[in-house]
Each structure stands twice: as structure tokens, then as C-alpha cells.
XYZ file of C-alpha atoms in Angstrom:
603
model
C -0.081 -0.016 0.019
C 1.407 3.362 -1.064
C 2.729 5.561 1.782
C 0.521 8.449 2.815
C -2.637 6.947 1.140
C -5.252 5.607 3.422
C -6.322 2.060 2.701
C -9.903 3.201 1.788
C -8.702 5.840 -0.560
C -6.225 3.394 -2.250
C -8.991 0.921 -2.584
C -11.200 3.533 -4.243
C -8.664 4.669 -6.726
C -7.738 1.073 -7.652
C -11.388 0.365 -8.202
C -11.878 3.280 -10.426
C -8.865 2.079 -12.489
C -10.458 -1.450 -12.586
C -13.724 -0.192 -13.751
C -12.311 2.277 -16.414
C -9.486 0.381 -17.910
C -9.321 -3.205 -16.833
C -12.732 -4.574 -17.699
C -12.708 -7.329 -20.290
C -13.794 -6.426 -23.814
C -16.116 -9.213 -24.177
C -19.880 -8.506 -23.898
C -21.171 -11.979 -24.146
C -23.301 -13.030 -21.185
C -23.773 -16.321 -19.775
C -27.455 -17.603 -19.660
C -26.928 -20.042 -16.896
C -24.724 -20.161 -13.847
C -23.500 -23.212 -11.954
C -21.914 -22.209 -8.648
C -19.935 -25.152 -6.828
C -18.714 -24.567 -3.339
C -16.207 -27.191 -2.120
C -16.328 -27.322 1.577
C -12.992 -27.501 3.377
C -10.785 -27.765 0.347
C -7.351 -26.148 0.390
C -5.945 -24.513 -2.698
C -2.803 -26.331 -2.630
C -4.432 -29.849 -2.802
C -5.918 -29.555 -6.376
C -3.636 -30.378 -9.289
C -3.934 -27.068 -11.184
C -2.589 -25.344 -8.008
C 0.602 -27.308 -8.199
C -0.131 -30.865 -6.501
C 1.074 -33.688 -8.508
C -1.367 -36.715 -8.671
C -4.019 -34.841 -6.807
C -6.681 -36.944 -8.424
C -8.501 -33.812 -9.602
C -8.638 -34.112 -13.593
C -12.292 -32.430 -13.891
C -11.089 -29.207 -11.774
C -7.748 -29.141 -13.761
C -9.688 -29.263 -16.926
C -12.048 -26.419 -15.821
C -8.923 -24.342 -14.999
C -7.476 -24.995 -18.349
C -10.625 -23.889 -20.228
C -11.222 -21.006 -18.021
C -9.606 -18.802 -15.301
C -7.743 -19.623 -11.993
C -7.184 -17.204 -9.269
C -3.745 -18.013 -7.677
C -4.517 -16.379 -4.318
C -8.233 -16.206 -3.260
C -9.180 -15.662 0.246
C -12.304 -16.568 2.308
C -13.643 -13.968 4.702
C -13.773 -16.421 7.491
C -12.387 -20.098 7.802
C -16.012 -21.199 8.953
C -18.662 -22.593 6.714
C -21.749 -20.498 7.328
C -20.237 -17.046 7.559
C -18.086 -17.647 4.671
C -20.899 -18.869 2.548
C -23.275 -16.062 3.581
C -20.427 -13.476 2.447
C -19.787 -15.300 -0.790
C -23.593 -15.385 -1.631
C -24.149 -11.703 -0.624
C -20.957 -9.894 -1.657
C -20.706 -8.571 1.848
C -17.970 -9.298 4.469
C -19.082 -10.752 8.006
C -19.254 -7.282 9.774
C -21.631 -6.264 7.148
C -23.734 -9.467 7.127
C -24.013 -9.865 10.815
C -23.211 -13.571 10.433
C -19.928 -14.547 12.200
C -20.344 -18.158 13.250
C -22.114 -21.424 12.287
C -25.678 -21.555 13.710
C -26.373 -17.818 13.152
C -29.802 -17.709 11.734
C -30.234 -14.046 10.826
C -28.439 -11.463 8.925
C -28.698 -7.677 9.536
C -31.565 -6.005 7.825
C -31.069 -5.116 4.175
C -28.706 -7.891 3.285
C -29.804 -9.528 -0.004
C -28.530 -12.762 -1.274
C -27.578 -13.586 -4.761
C -30.407 -16.113 -5.330
C -32.821 -13.280 -4.377
C -31.278 -10.881 -7.017
C -31.218 -13.675 -9.714
C -34.630 -14.853 -9.059
C -36.015 -11.267 -9.613
C -33.982 -11.206 -12.748
C -35.934 -14.224 -14.085
C -33.690 -17.019 -13.161
C -34.888 -20.526 -11.837
C -32.831 -20.841 -8.558
C -32.100 -24.105 -7.206
C -29.681 -25.591 -4.682
C -28.534 -28.981 -3.242
C -26.205 -28.913 -0.283
C -24.163 -31.654 1.500
C -23.786 -30.416 4.876
C -25.940 -29.096 7.661
C -24.078 -25.766 8.346
C -25.756 -24.531 5.146
C -29.107 -26.212 5.653
C -32.265 -24.411 4.669
C -32.812 -22.992 8.185
C -29.844 -20.593 7.575
C -29.684 -17.386 5.576
C -27.927 -19.033 2.571
C -31.331 -20.530 1.465
C -32.897 -17.078 0.823
C -34.131 -16.665 -2.752
C -33.978 -20.355 -3.743
C -37.023 -21.610 -5.376
C -35.893 -25.123 -4.785
C -33.517 -26.142 -1.844
C -32.552 -29.625 -1.463
C -30.909 -30.307 2.039
C -32.256 -33.806 2.512
C -29.277 -35.618 4.293
C -29.046 -39.389 3.957
C -26.102 -40.394 6.054
C -25.645 -43.870 7.714
C -22.574 -42.574 9.484
C -24.308 -39.804 11.339
C -27.652 -40.511 13.271
C -28.605 -36.819 13.112
C -28.286 -36.749 9.271
C -25.856 -33.789 9.035
C -24.226 -34.559 5.677
C -24.264 -36.627 2.587
C -21.945 -38.101 -0.068
C -21.028 -35.910 -3.135
C -22.897 -38.441 -5.423
C -26.169 -37.814 -3.527
C -25.915 -34.048 -3.762
C -25.130 -34.271 -7.501
C -28.044 -36.469 -8.307
C -30.276 -34.114 -6.135
C -28.921 -31.071 -8.114
C -29.681 -32.534 -11.441
C -33.188 -33.346 -10.387
C -33.524 -29.814 -9.156
C -32.169 -28.373 -12.377
C -34.436 -30.387 -14.450
C -37.392 -28.259 -13.103
C -36.218 -25.070 -14.720
C -38.584 -25.290 -17.805
C -37.315 -22.773 -20.279
C -35.838 -20.318 -17.634
C -32.359 -19.289 -16.989
C -30.747 -21.478 -14.255
C -28.770 -20.522 -11.177
C -27.834 -23.697 -9.604
C -25.818 -24.016 -6.422
C -24.105 -27.207 -5.412
C -22.364 -27.597 -2.175
C -20.044 -30.618 -1.537
C -19.275 -31.353 2.156
C -17.083 -34.378 1.723
C -13.668 -33.020 2.537
C -14.816 -31.920 6.073
C -13.343 -33.787 8.950
C -13.690 -36.849 9.498
C -12.132 -37.892 6.173
C -13.873 -41.058 5.160
C -13.940 -41.374 1.331
C -15.922 -44.331 -0.138
C -13.997 -46.843 -2.291
C -12.352 -46.701 -4.703
C -10.886 -43.506 -3.199
C -10.644 -44.908 0.227
C -8.135 -47.692 -1.002
C -6.331 -45.360 -3.629
C -5.800 -42.623 -0.844
C -5.250 -45.013 2.166
C -2.389 -42.839 3.511
C -4.063 -39.480 2.703
C -7.925 -39.784 3.112
C -8.311 -35.982 2.971
C -6.934 -36.032 -0.564
C -9.305 -39.071 -1.257
C -12.204 -37.024 -0.264
C -11.066 -34.239 -2.764
C -10.567 -36.790 -5.625
C -14.009 -38.227 -4.828
C -15.528 -34.682 -5.167
C -13.767 -34.217 -8.372
C -15.232 -37.379 -9.900
C -18.647 -36.144 -8.553
C -18.257 -32.934 -10.521
C -17.662 -34.758 -13.733
C -20.931 -36.549 -13.158
C -22.623 -33.308 -12.567
C -21.385 -31.644 -15.721
C -22.294 -34.647 -17.852
C -25.848 -34.870 -15.958
C -26.562 -31.214 -16.771
C -25.913 -31.516 -20.567
C -29.299 -32.810 -21.209
C -30.754 -30.062 -19.136
C -28.958 -27.145 -20.535
C -27.930 -28.253 -23.875
C -25.344 -26.103 -25.554
C -26.621 -22.848 -23.914
C -23.906 -20.583 -22.684
C -23.034 -21.524 -19.042
C -20.787 -19.944 -16.536
C -19.105 -22.367 -14.009
C -17.697 -20.941 -10.904
C -15.942 -23.328 -8.486
C -14.752 -22.057 -4.992
C -14.050 -23.302 -1.481
C -15.537 -21.648 1.704
C -12.281 -22.339 3.580
C -9.264 -24.655 3.673
C -7.981 -27.074 6.303
C -4.878 -26.822 8.656
C -3.629 -30.453 8.433
C -1.501 -29.813 11.403
C 0.139 -26.679 9.874
C 0.682 -24.049 12.720
C -0.698 -26.652 14.967
C -4.218 -26.474 13.721
C -5.659 -29.800 12.584
C -8.900 -28.526 11.089
C -10.184 -24.962 10.651
C -11.586 -22.019 12.236
C -9.014 -21.215 15.031
C -6.403 -19.490 13.150
C -6.096 -17.221 9.990
C -3.083 -18.715 8.472
C -2.819 -19.560 4.720
C -3.983 -23.236 4.888
C -7.324 -22.473 6.153
C -8.067 -19.104 4.464
C -6.470 -19.415 1.018
C -9.018 -21.243 -1.348
C -9.266 -22.311 -4.982
C -11.336 -20.029 -7.213
C -11.858 -21.154 -10.813
C -14.246 -19.638 -13.622
C -15.141 -20.971 -17.078
C -17.632 -19.877 -19.624
C -18.707 -17.151 -21.961
C -16.055 -14.234 -22.100
C -13.770 -16.053 -19.824
C -10.209 -16.374 -21.285
C -8.909 -19.851 -21.311
C -5.843 -20.536 -19.398
C -5.737 -17.156 -17.631
C -4.138 -17.048 -14.267
C -5.010 -14.081 -11.933
C -2.290 -13.651 -9.253
C -4.685 -12.060 -6.760
C -5.392 -11.435 -3.939
C -9.098 -11.753 -4.616
C -11.657 -12.177 -1.919
C -14.606 -14.828 -2.375
C -17.051 -11.966 -1.576
C -16.203 -11.010 -5.185
C -18.142 -14.080 -6.501
C -21.577 -12.557 -6.174
C -20.618 -9.329 -8.124
C -18.745 -11.463 -10.648
C -21.693 -13.660 -11.336
C -24.055 -10.763 -11.630
C -21.702 -9.078 -14.138
C -21.225 -12.242 -16.159
C -24.922 -12.850 -16.583
C -25.708 -9.103 -17.403
C -27.576 -8.282 -14.135
C -26.459 -4.799 -12.789
C -24.155 -5.004 -9.818
C -25.759 -3.012 -6.906
C -23.802 -0.343 -5.144
C -22.680 -1.068 -1.640
C -21.212 -4.478 -1.978
C -17.822 -5.223 -0.406
C -17.087 -7.318 -3.393
C -16.409 -6.322 -7.063
C -16.344 -8.358 -10.269
C -13.108 -10.272 -10.831
C -11.123 -9.032 -13.843
C -7.849 -10.071 -15.375
C -6.262 -7.579 -12.830
C -7.693 -9.193 -9.820
C -9.582 -7.081 -7.216
C -6.938 -4.313 -6.380
C -7.857 -3.675 -2.646
C -7.185 -5.253 0.823
C -9.071 -8.528 1.722
C -10.620 -8.694 5.208
C -10.614 -12.076 6.994
C -11.857 -12.937 10.686
C -12.608 -15.638 13.078
C -14.604 -15.274 16.127
C -14.478 -18.867 17.095
C -11.883 -18.473 19.691
C -13.924 -15.714 21.301
C -17.306 -17.067 21.081
C -16.606 -20.747 22.092
C -13.521 -20.442 24.234
C -13.314 -16.946 25.696
C -10.082 -15.987 23.983
C -9.342 -13.218 21.606
C -10.929 -13.085 18.265
C -8.545 -12.787 15.296
C -8.838 -10.309 12.250
C -6.691 -10.117 9.197
C -6.006 -7.983 6.077
C -4.385 -9.155 3.001
C -3.011 -6.354 0.806
C -0.975 -7.690 -2.125
C 1.774 -9.865 -0.772
C 1.368 -8.359 2.714
C -0.683 -10.004 5.315
C -1.425 -8.548 8.836
C -3.020 -10.565 11.623
C -4.524 -8.567 14.477
C -4.062 -10.495 17.694
C -2.784 -9.815 21.275
C 0.537 -10.510 19.735
C 0.181 -9.226 16.096
C 1.730 -10.822 13.042
C 2.825 -9.568 9.618
C 4.094 -11.808 6.799
C 5.101 -11.601 3.150
C 3.116 -14.446 1.880
C 4.611 -14.449 -1.497
C 8.266 -14.951 -0.207
C 7.102 -16.708 2.961
C 3.926 -18.735 2.013
C 4.466 -20.846 5.151
C 4.107 -17.857 7.337
C 7.261 -18.856 9.292
C 8.768 -15.393 9.823
C 6.915 -12.674 11.593
C 8.106 -9.272 10.088
C 6.003 -7.084 12.230
C 9.209 -5.068 13.355
C 10.088 -4.496 9.758
C 6.694 -3.257 8.587
C 5.280 -1.311 11.407
C 3.904 1.430 9.321
C 2.134 -0.840 6.851
C 0.914 -2.963 9.847
C -0.621 0.326 11.480
C -2.240 1.240 8.292
C -3.967 -2.212 7.927
C -4.917 -2.210 11.601
C -6.553 0.991 11.177
C -8.469 -0.180 8.132
C -9.589 -3.223 9.928
C -10.909 -1.122 12.882
C -12.902 1.001 10.397
C -14.290 -1.956 8.913
C -15.423 -3.280 12.335
C -16.807 0.094 13.172
C -19.010 0.279 10.161
C -20.447 -3.288 10.895
C -23.669 -4.387 12.792
C -24.164 -7.636 14.376
C -27.456 -9.605 13.937
C -28.892 -11.228 16.912
C -26.504 -14.138 17.507
C -28.524 -17.490 17.917
C -27.498 -20.143 20.487
C -25.454 -22.846 18.838
C -27.523 -25.705 17.261
C -26.786 -28.803 19.321
C -26.387 -30.692 16.156
C -23.107 -28.715 15.407
C -21.461 -30.290 18.290
C -20.921 -33.472 16.241
C -19.181 -31.625 13.446
C -16.650 -29.956 15.835
C -18.182 -26.536 15.936
C -19.463 -26.186 19.467
C -16.534 -25.353 21.739
C -15.639 -25.614 25.423
C -18.060 -22.928 26.486
C -16.478 -19.467 26.860
C -14.222 -19.088 29.955
C -13.815 -15.700 31.603
C -10.553 -13.823 30.402
C -7.771 -13.801 32.956
C -6.509 -10.445 34.177
C -9.241 -8.784 32.285
C -7.704 -9.337 28.695
C -8.774 -12.262 26.384
C -5.827 -14.642 25.760
C -4.093 -14.915 22.538
C -5.260 -18.183 20.735
C -1.593 -18.907 19.953
C -0.943 -19.283 23.676
C -3.981 -21.467 24.119
C -3.243 -23.901 21.254
C -2.476 -26.982 23.658
C -5.842 -26.611 25.314
C -7.644 -26.237 22.019
C -5.907 -29.259 20.589
C -6.809 -31.246 23.677
C -10.385 -30.322 23.232
C -10.527 -31.098 19.715
C -8.767 -34.465 20.406
C -11.526 -35.266 23.030
C -14.280 -34.838 20.314
C -12.504 -37.069 17.917
C -11.986 -39.696 20.699
C -15.690 -39.682 21.660
C -16.854 -39.766 18.048
C -14.840 -42.869 17.377
C -15.995 -44.573 20.430
C -13.014 -44.359 22.784
C -14.296 -42.633 26.023
C -11.757 -44.425 28.190
C -8.937 -42.533 26.291
C -10.884 -39.245 26.447
C -11.294 -39.110 30.179
C -7.551 -38.529 30.958
C -7.562 -35.727 28.437
C -10.542 -34.242 29.975
C -8.956 -34.514 33.427
C -6.056 -32.498 32.013
C -8.426 -29.701 30.629
C -10.277 -29.461 33.911
C -6.954 -28.749 35.755
C -6.433 -25.962 33.309
C -9.883 -24.424 34.074
C -13.301 -26.219 34.069
C -15.829 -25.060 31.606
C -19.511 -26.027 30.745
C -18.093 -27.631 27.585
C -15.592 -29.781 29.455
C -18.380 -30.876 31.836
C -20.613 -31.724 28.911
C -17.799 -33.886 27.280
C -17.122 -35.483 30.585
C -20.790 -36.548 30.808
C -20.785 -37.890 27.346
C -17.623 -40.164 28.255
C -19.182 -41.381 31.488
C -22.421 -42.278 29.791
C -20.513 -44.164 27.100
C -18.622 -46.097 29.861
C -21.832 -46.978 31.593
C -21.376 -44.716 34.412
C -24.850 -43.214 34.200
C -25.152 -41.682 37.650
C -21.969 -39.917 37.436
C -22.942 -38.617 33.924
C -26.254 -37.289 35.394
C -24.285 -35.436 38.030
C -22.009 -33.673 35.599
C -25.154 -32.645 33.379
C -26.981 -31.235 36.490
C -24.864 -28.147 36.263
C -25.517 -27.559 32.416
C -29.048 -26.435 31.967
C -29.266 -24.617 28.660
C -25.975 -25.939 27.235
C -26.370 -27.079 23.596
C -26.921 -30.800 23.490
C -27.389 -31.281 27.261
C -31.102 -32.241 26.969
C -30.309 -34.889 24.347
C -27.550 -36.311 26.464
C -29.989 -36.441 29.496
C -32.367 -38.285 27.258
C -29.751 -40.870 26.244
C -28.915 -41.501 29.856
C -32.507 -41.683 30.954
C -33.262 -44.213 28.143
C -30.263 -46.344 29.275
C -31.758 -46.318 32.777
C -35.216 -47.422 31.466
C -36.697 -44.096 32.816
C -39.544 -43.444 30.260
C -40.906 -40.274 31.598
C -37.477 -38.602 31.943
C -36.503 -39.724 28.446
C -39.626 -38.220 26.963
C -39.307 -34.874 28.916
C -35.744 -34.376 28.006
C -36.175 -35.484 24.389
C -39.056 -32.957 24.052
C -36.641 -30.172 25.432
C -34.109 -31.021 22.953
C -36.718 -30.897 20.117
C -37.706 -27.385 21.145
C -34.003 -26.436 20.060
C -33.765 -28.831 17.093
C -37.349 -29.681 15.973
C -36.136 -31.773 13.042
C -33.222 -33.729 14.762
C -33.492 -37.384 14.031
C -31.864 -38.584 17.171
C -34.284 -36.341 19.257
C -37.127 -37.920 17.474
C -35.654 -41.293 18.159
C -35.536 -40.774 21.881
C -38.838 -39.089 22.092
C -40.192 -42.404 20.417
C -38.232 -44.540 23.085
C -39.712 -42.524 25.857
C -43.248 -42.841 24.461
C -42.738 -46.675 23.981
C -41.575 -46.890 27.619
C -44.539 -45.054 28.809
C -46.973 -47.339 26.983
C -47.752 -45.259 23.674
C -46.565 -47.451 20.885
C -48.544 -45.657 18.209
C -46.898 -42.256 19.069
C -43.561 -44.089 19.260
C -43.949 -45.440 15.705
C -44.778 -42.022 14.423
C -41.667 -40.675 15.931
C -39.504 -43.466 14.498
C -40.999 -42.744 11.093
C -40.357 -39.066 11.330
C -36.789 -39.728 12.390
C -36.306 -41.792 9.127
C -37.967 -39.017 7.142
C -35.135 -36.719 8.382
C -32.447 -39.414 7.747
C -33.587 -42.498 5.901
C -30.247 -44.297 6.638
C -30.680 -43.861 10.440
C -30.216 -47.626 11.408
C -31.348 -47.347 15.006
C -34.677 -45.674 13.966
C -35.422 -48.248 11.436
C -34.731 -51.155 13.865
C -36.878 -49.724 16.584
C -39.723 -49.175 13.937
C -39.329 -52.848 12.713
C -39.526 -54.060 16.330
C -42.831 -52.203 16.877
C -44.251 -53.446 13.520
C -43.309 -57.085 14.495
C -44.816 -56.826 17.922
C -48.027 -55.543 16.229
C -48.182 -58.707 14.110
C -47.717 -56.862 10.808
C -45.164 -59.375 9.560
C -45.382 -58.733 5.894
C -44.685 -55.007 6.545
C -41.768 -55.929 8.820
C -40.182 -58.028 6.065
C -40.379 -54.940 3.675
C -38.849 -52.728 6.229
C -36.194 -55.135 6.983
C -35.253 -55.388 3.311
C -35.123 -51.773 2.866
C -32.889 -51.538 6.147
C -30.441 -54.105 4.661
C -30.104 -52.181 1.490
C -28.582 -49.295 3.625
C -26.905 -51.517 6.226
C -25.868 -54.850 4.408
C -23.553 -55.865 7.212
C -26.204 -55.832 9.910
C -26.105 -59.453 10.828
C -28.949 -59.231 13.371
C -31.269 -57.617 10.939
C -30.541 -60.298 8.314
C -31.139 -63.129 10.863
C -34.462 -61.518 11.876
C -35.442 -61.369 8.138
C -34.721 -65.016 7.890
C -36.855 -65.799 10.931
C -39.738 -63.966 9.688
């Protein structure tokens, strides 16, 4: 940034240059738009970004026939706020959405689908993960929104395989009639845990994260071929971008959301279609908030004033990029982090600030703050202005279903000595808490308890008590688990955990009471419906229990526990032929269930 010119003025001058001199000469507009968001995909894990044998031939081919941004940045390394910004053209301080689970934007925020719907487009979406389900602001403006999750691995039905998403997307697109199409496809596969199906599981046995990316690439090839009969040869703009990356252990971060280093905030951004020069590489930096104005510009819809993003041209965006994470503050009581990327310079605002040249030092190994104090002060001032211009929407309580995806933290602890801690100093505690979650999800409560004891010594929080209760319940120590939960009224997921414990104790009334409390927070949660059914069954109401089990299967048709409980009730009611039919359906989704297969043989 030039000395003596304020960041806002520099950005305005650059924007004037971009609009006046840097716009592409082509005037051809796309008739249709396919926007693909790749959840949790790092840029450097795709072949066209320099990774040999990445297993991404479709993405590499898209880059070859279109445009690739070398350095694109997400506004937050967290799924929902990043998507809301991407689909609105506004950064989180201006949308009011800073965290997964936020259900409202500030007044006046308009989403891309709303604008395109008003312009005559048929707007449809198919998403692969709960953080962008239809209850969140990303769904605004879509005439069709498919978030039906079929997931045998997760009883709550929080995600689905890329193949399922692609099939749903093609079905949705087929309803366009003769209208222009805006189709958003969100693929969640690369999110932790990394469990690609075969053949990618076997092919990438040593690197399952890469296997998930290769699986997504294959699904995108199927998407393109499946859309050909729907769109014919009509000019179509393809935009592929990630919401954030993944730490994979760099800087001590295994997943994402905690830090603002390159592995989690630098993302792939590819465009191909009418007026996009084949093989063009834009150095960047570009923000993913530029996606909405770029799409509007490319389809001939006027770009409204007031957006933070602007159409991507061959010259990039030409202004600083703002990035934030509030996760350390909201979930752990530590300091939030804010960052600004200006050209090759990157400033991270924290209790101990950092400054990097990310071109010469892409690993961010050398903090050069002392050498660049003046530039750092300018960017720090720019960030303060941005935050000062922002408004917060009313933050919702975290949805309890987000806990199993690793997004509900320890429960904020009070800052020591009046100042929030620097997340860098709390990394060991954060990693321990993440490890506890993984151990419990993989069924290893006996290994989680010693880690929880260590966390308790560092400072007990509601989240630690909750995870301790989960571990004790899984070990069969139900009375101890109940004692831990007695202190956690209102903590996300506590009511469902009490329902699990009550069911294990055979306490029907309590199971029913706690399940109903949970369903007030998460009305469509399949596991909550299951336990309400169990409570009703134990209290002598099998008809209502059957309705709950069927409702749970409506939410997640692959929920094995719900289908087995339903089958049991049907057998007890003497409806043998119906039980046979339900068992056959269960075995198509759970072919290794020996007990179900034996029961079918007996019937």
C-alpha cells in the first residue's frame, strides 16, 4: 500500500482503474450459472494449483478452459459466515453472520439467489452439509433447496456424499422449464472426518483427505455430464470455489476456524464460460466476496452499489481483503482474530500481532512485524474502520447438532487479568479439546477421560463438563454422567444427552421430557425424534412411538437405530409382511447388519 494514502482511498482509486481500464472487452453474457462450493478444500490440494497426482482431472480441466485465481481468500475459515459472504458480496461485519448457527443477517442484506430470481432465473440448490441447511440465511431466494441428508454414519443426518448431492442437483435443475438457471451445489465431503468411499478410500489410504477431494472431483464430472441434457449447448458460467481450507497440522491446527493462516483461508477459485479467457491465471489477492458481483456481471444483471465485493477481472480485485474468526472468542473466551491481506502483505491482528510476506514466505514462518510497522498500522486502522462500520445480527444459540461436526467449543471461559488470551498461547488446550471430540466420536471414551482431566486442571468450563458427561455415559457410569449434566441447564446438546442417559436407565418419563426439551431447540433432529419415540414406547404409547421413528427416518432415511426400533414395533403389532419389507429396505442401507439379516430369515 502506498505511503501516505489511506487504505480506503487507495482501494477506491484502484477500483476506479479497474472499472475504467481493466474490464474485459467481451460483452457475451452467460445464460446459466453453476456455482459449486467445495467445503474445506485447500487450494494447494488441487492439481492445477501445483499438487502432482491430486486426482482432480475435472477441476484441472476447468482451470485449463477458464480462469484460475492463484490467491483467493475466504472472509472467515468457518462454513456458514463464509458462504453468507460469498452469496451476498458482503463481509461478515456487514452481514452480521460470524459463526455457524447464526440464523439471521442484519436487515437489508440481499442474497445472490434473491437478485437472480428477480431477474427471471430459476434458482435451485443442493447442499451436502448441515451448516448450510435451509434454516440458515444461505437459502434465501432459492425456489428449490434440497438439504435432505441421507447419512448412515451420522444419526442426526448432518451430511451426505457428493454423489447424492449431484443427483439431487440434477433433479432440481430439471425443473427449470425454459428459464435461465442458477444452480448452487455444495459438497461437504472434505470436512473432517475424512472417510471417502471406495475406490478412493483404497487409492488414498495414506491420505484420506486427498481421497475426499478426488471423490468430489469425480462427482463434479458426473454433474457436468448430467446437466448437458438439461442445459444443452446454452452458454453456461461455471464458478468453483471453496468456503475455507484445512490446517492439516500446520501451525498446530488440525482442522479450521481457530487461526487465520494460509492453509485455512486461501482457497481455490476457478471460472469458465462465456467471455472467460482460457488458461488465464490471476495472481490475486481476490476475496470470495467477489463471487456474487462477478456472477451478476457475467450474466448481465447490474451489480448493485454498496457491496464489499467487485467483479473479478484479469487484474484481480486491487484492494485489501478482510478475514476474521470469532470462534476463539465465542466458544473459548479467548481473543478473536482479524486479518488484512494487501498484495503480498498479510497482517494478523491479535494480542501479539503478526505480519507476513506471503509470496516470499507462504508458510508464514517469519513474523516481520518489526520491519513493517507503518504498513501494519495502516492495515490495523483499516480493519478497525471495517469493524466500526459493521452491525451484528442477533446471535443464535449454537444448534446442538453442530457439536458433532466440531463447531461447539468448550463454553467460553472468563478472560484472565481482564484481557482475552491470544489463541496462539492456548493452542495446547484447544488441541486437547478437539482430540476429546474425535475420541468420543470414534467410541473411545476411556481414552478421552484422561484428556478431560487435564483440561479440567487448566480451568473447567461447561463444555468440558458436557464432554465428561458424554464419556461417562458411554462407559456406563450413568449416575456420574447425570451429576455432571445437572450443572448444565441450557448448554447445547445437554437435553439430548440427558435423554440418552434416561433411556439407558429405563426411565421413560424422563427420556420423554428431555427429548421434548431438545426438540424445542432442534425440531427436526432425527436423534431427538428417536429418543422421544423411545420415551413414548416406555410409557405405553407405541402408536406415538412409531410415528416418531418414522419421522426420524424422514429426516435421515439411513438412520439404522430408528429403522430397527420401527421394525421391532411392527413385528410386535403382528404386521409381519410390513416388517419383512422394512427389513429389506434396512439391509439395502446396512448390508452388514447380521442381526437384521437373521431376523428377516426368521420372519
